[in-house]
Short mmCIF file of C-alpha atoms in Angstrom, two decimals:
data_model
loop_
_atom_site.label_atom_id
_atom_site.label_comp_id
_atom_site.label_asym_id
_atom_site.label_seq_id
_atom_site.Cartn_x
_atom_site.Cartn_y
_atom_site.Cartn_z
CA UNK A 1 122.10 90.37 80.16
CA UNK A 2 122.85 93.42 81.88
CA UNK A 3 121.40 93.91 85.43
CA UNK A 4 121.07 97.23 87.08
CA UNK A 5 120.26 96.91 90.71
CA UNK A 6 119.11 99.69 93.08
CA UNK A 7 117.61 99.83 96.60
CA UNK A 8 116.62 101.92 99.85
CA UNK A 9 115.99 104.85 97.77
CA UNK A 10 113.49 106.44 100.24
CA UNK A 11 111.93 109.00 97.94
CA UNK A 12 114.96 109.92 95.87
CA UNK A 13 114.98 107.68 92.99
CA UNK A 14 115.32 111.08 90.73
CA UNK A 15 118.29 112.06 92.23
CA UNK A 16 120.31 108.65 91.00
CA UNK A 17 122.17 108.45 87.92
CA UNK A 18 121.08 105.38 86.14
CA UNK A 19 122.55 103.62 83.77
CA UNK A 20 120.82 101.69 80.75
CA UNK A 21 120.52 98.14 81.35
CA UNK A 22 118.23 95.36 80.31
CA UNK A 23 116.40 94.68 84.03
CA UNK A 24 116.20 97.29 86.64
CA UNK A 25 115.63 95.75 89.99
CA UNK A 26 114.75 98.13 92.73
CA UNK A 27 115.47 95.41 96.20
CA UNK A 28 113.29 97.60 98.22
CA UNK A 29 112.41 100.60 100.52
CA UNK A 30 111.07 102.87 98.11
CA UNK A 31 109.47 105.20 100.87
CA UNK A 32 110.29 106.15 104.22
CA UNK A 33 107.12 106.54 106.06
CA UNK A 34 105.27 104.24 103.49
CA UNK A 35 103.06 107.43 101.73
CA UNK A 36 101.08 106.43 98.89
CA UNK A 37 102.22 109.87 97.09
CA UNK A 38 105.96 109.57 97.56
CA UNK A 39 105.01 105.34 95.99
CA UNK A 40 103.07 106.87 93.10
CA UNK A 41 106.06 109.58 92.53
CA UNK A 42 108.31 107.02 92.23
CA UNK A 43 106.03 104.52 89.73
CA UNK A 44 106.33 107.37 87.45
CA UNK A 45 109.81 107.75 87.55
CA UNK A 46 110.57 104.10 87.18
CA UNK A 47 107.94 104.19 84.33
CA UNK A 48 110.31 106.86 82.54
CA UNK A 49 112.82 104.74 82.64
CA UNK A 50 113.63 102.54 79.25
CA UNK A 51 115.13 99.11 80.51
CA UNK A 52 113.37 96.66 79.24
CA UNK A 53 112.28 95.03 82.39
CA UNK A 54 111.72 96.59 86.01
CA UNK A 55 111.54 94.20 89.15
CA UNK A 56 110.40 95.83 92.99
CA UNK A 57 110.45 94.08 96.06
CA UNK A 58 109.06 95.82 99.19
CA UNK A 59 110.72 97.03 102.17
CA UNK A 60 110.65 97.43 105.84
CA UNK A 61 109.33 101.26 105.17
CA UNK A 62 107.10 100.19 102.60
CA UNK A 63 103.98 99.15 104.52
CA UNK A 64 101.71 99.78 101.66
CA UNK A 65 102.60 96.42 100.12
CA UNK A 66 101.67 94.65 103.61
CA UNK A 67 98.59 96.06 104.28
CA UNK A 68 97.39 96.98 101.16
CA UNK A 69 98.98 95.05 98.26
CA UNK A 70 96.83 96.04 95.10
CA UNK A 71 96.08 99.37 95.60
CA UNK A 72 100.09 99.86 96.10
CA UNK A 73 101.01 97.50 93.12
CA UNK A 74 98.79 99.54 90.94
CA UNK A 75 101.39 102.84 91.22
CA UNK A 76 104.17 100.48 89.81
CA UNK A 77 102.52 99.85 85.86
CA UNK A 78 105.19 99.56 84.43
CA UNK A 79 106.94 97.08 87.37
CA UNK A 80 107.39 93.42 88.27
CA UNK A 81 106.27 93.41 92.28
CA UNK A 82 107.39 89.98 93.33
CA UNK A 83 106.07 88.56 96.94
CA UNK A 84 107.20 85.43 97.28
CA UNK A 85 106.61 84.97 93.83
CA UNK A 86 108.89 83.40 91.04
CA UNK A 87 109.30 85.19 87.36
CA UNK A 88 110.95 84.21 84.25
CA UNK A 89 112.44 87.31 82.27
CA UNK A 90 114.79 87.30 79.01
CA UNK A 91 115.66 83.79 79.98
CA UNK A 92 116.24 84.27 84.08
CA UNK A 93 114.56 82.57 86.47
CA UNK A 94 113.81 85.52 89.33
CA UNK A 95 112.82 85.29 92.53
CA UNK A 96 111.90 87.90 94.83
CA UNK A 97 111.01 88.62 98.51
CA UNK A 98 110.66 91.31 100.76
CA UNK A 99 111.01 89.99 104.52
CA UNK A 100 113.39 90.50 107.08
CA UNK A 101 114.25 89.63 110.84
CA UNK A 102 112.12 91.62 112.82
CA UNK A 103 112.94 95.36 113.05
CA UNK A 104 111.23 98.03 114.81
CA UNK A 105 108.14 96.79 114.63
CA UNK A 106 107.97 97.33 111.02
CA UNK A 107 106.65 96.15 107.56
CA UNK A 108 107.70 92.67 106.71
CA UNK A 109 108.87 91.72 109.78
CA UNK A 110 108.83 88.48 111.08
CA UNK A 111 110.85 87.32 114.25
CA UNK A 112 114.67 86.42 113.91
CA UNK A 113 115.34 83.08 113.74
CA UNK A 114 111.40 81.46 114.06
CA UNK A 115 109.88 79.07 111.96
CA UNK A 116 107.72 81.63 110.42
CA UNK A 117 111.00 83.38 108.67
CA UNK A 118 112.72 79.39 108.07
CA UNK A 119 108.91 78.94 106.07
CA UNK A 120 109.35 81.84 103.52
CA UNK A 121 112.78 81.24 102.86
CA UNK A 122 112.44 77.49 102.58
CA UNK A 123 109.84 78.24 99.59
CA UNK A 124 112.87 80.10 97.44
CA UNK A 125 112.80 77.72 95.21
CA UNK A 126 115.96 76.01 93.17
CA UNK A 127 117.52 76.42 90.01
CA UNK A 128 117.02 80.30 90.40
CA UNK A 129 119.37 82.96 88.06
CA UNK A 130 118.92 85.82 90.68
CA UNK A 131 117.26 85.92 94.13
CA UNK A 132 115.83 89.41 95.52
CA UNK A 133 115.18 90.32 98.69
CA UNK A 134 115.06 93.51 100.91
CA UNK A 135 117.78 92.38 103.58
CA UNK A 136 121.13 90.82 103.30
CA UNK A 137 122.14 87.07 104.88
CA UNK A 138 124.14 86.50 107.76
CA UNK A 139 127.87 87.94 107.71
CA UNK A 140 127.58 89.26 103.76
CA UNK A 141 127.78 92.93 103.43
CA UNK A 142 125.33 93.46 106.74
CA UNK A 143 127.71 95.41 108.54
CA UNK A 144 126.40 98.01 110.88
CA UNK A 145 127.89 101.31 113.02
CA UNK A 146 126.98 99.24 116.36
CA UNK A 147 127.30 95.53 115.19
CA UNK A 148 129.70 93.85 112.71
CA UNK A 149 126.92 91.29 111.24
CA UNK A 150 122.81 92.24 111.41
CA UNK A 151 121.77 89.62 108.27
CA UNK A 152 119.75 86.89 108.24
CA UNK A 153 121.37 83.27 109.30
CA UNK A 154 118.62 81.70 108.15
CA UNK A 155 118.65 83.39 104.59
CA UNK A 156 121.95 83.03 104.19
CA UNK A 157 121.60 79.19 104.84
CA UNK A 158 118.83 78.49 102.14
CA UNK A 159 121.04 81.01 99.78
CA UNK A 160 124.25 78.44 100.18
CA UNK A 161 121.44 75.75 99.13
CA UNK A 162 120.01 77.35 95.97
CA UNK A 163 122.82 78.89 94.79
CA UNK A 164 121.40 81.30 92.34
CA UNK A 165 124.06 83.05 90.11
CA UNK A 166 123.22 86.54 91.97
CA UNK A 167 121.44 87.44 95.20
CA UNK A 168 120.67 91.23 95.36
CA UNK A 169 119.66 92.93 98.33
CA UNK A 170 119.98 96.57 100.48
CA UNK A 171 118.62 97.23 103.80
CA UNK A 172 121.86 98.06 105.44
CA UNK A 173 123.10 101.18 103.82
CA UNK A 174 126.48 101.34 104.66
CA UNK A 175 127.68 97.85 103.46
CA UNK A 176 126.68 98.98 100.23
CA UNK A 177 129.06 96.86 97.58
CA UNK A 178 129.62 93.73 95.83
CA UNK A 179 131.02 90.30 97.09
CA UNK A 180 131.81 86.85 95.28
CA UNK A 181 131.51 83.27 97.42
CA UNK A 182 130.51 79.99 97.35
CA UNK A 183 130.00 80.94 93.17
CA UNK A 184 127.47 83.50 94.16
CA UNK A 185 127.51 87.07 93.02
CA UNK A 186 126.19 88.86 96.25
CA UNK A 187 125.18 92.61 95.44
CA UNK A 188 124.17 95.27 98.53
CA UNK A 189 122.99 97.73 96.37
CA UNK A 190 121.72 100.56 98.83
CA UNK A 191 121.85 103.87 97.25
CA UNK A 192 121.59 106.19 100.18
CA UNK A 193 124.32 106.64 102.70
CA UNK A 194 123.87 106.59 106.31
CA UNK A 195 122.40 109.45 106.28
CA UNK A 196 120.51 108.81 103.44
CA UNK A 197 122.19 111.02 101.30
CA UNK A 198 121.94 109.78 97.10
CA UNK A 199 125.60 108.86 97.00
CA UNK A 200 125.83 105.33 96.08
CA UNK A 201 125.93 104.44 92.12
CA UNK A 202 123.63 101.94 90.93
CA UNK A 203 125.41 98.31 90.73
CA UNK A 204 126.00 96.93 87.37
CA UNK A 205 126.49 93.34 86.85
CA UNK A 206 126.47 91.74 83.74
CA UNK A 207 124.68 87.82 83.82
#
């Protein structure tokens, strides 16, 4: 099964060159100022696309999905939006989620280390193929100009417990890559630079 993953697109999903795949997973940030028009843009172009299977989480600039969940969902037809929510596609049990420690005040947020954020990612459940979400754990590919580790400790802790084959994430553009540990495929697929220019390639891993 052949997994294309993309994220933190911010309104220029058309300018990436995708390649053909069986499940497209977009980890999140599909806007930048959370504008219906740039979300509906963007539904189109993922309609247009022919893998097989499309998966969306939401992002900390995609407030839409917070505050008004169907009326956003409904520009993704042809999409899986997952929300703490579990799906089973060509055999892969897929998980996706789109909070974060807290961050500007923006969507998704919920305070760094609380029992709030230890809640949501103690309901990832087990046995999972690939686990979604918008930002990366603690100390894996979370690497920022100012400081050397921004992830999530307590994501990265229930991640070590499920184990799921691949993890995908974005949020921090410039530690865009791949890493391996613990038997975990770990995937910071960000597509926009710093400076969110389109020159990141779509990751390609093959489950």
């Amino acid at each position: 099964m052949r997994i294309v993953i993309v994220s933190d697109t911010h309104g220029k999903f058309a300018q990436l060159n995708i390649p053909d795949g069986d499940i497209l997973i977009h980890c999140g940030d599909m806007t930048v100022r959370g504008d219906m028009g740039v979300l509906e843009r963007f539904g189109k172009e993922l309609e247009a696309k022919p893998h097989s299977h499309k998966i969306v989480v939401a992002g900390n600039h995609d407030s839409p999905f917070e505050t008004d969940r169907e009326r956003a969902e409904a520009l993704l037809p042809s999409a899986v939006y997952l929300q703490d929510e579990l799906v089973e596609l060509g055999g892969l049990r897929i998980y996706g989620s789109p909070w974060q420690p807290e961050f500007r005040k923006m969507a998704f947020n919920k305070p760094r280390s609380s029992e709030a954020l230890k809640a949501i990612w103690d309901s990832i459940p087990d046995h999972l193929d690939i686990l979604v979400t918008h930002g990366p754990p603690r100390g894996i590919l979370d690497r920022t100009p100012y400081y050397p580790t921004v992830g999530d400790e307590l994501l990265l802790e229930r991640v070590l417990q499920v184990k799921p084959k691949l993890h995908c994430f974005g949020h921090v553009h410039m530690s865009r890559g791949i890493l391996e540990r613990d038997g975990i495929i770990f995937a910071n697929a960000a597509s926009l630079d710093e400076k969110y220019n389109p020159k990141n390639e779509p990751l390609v891993i093959d489950l």
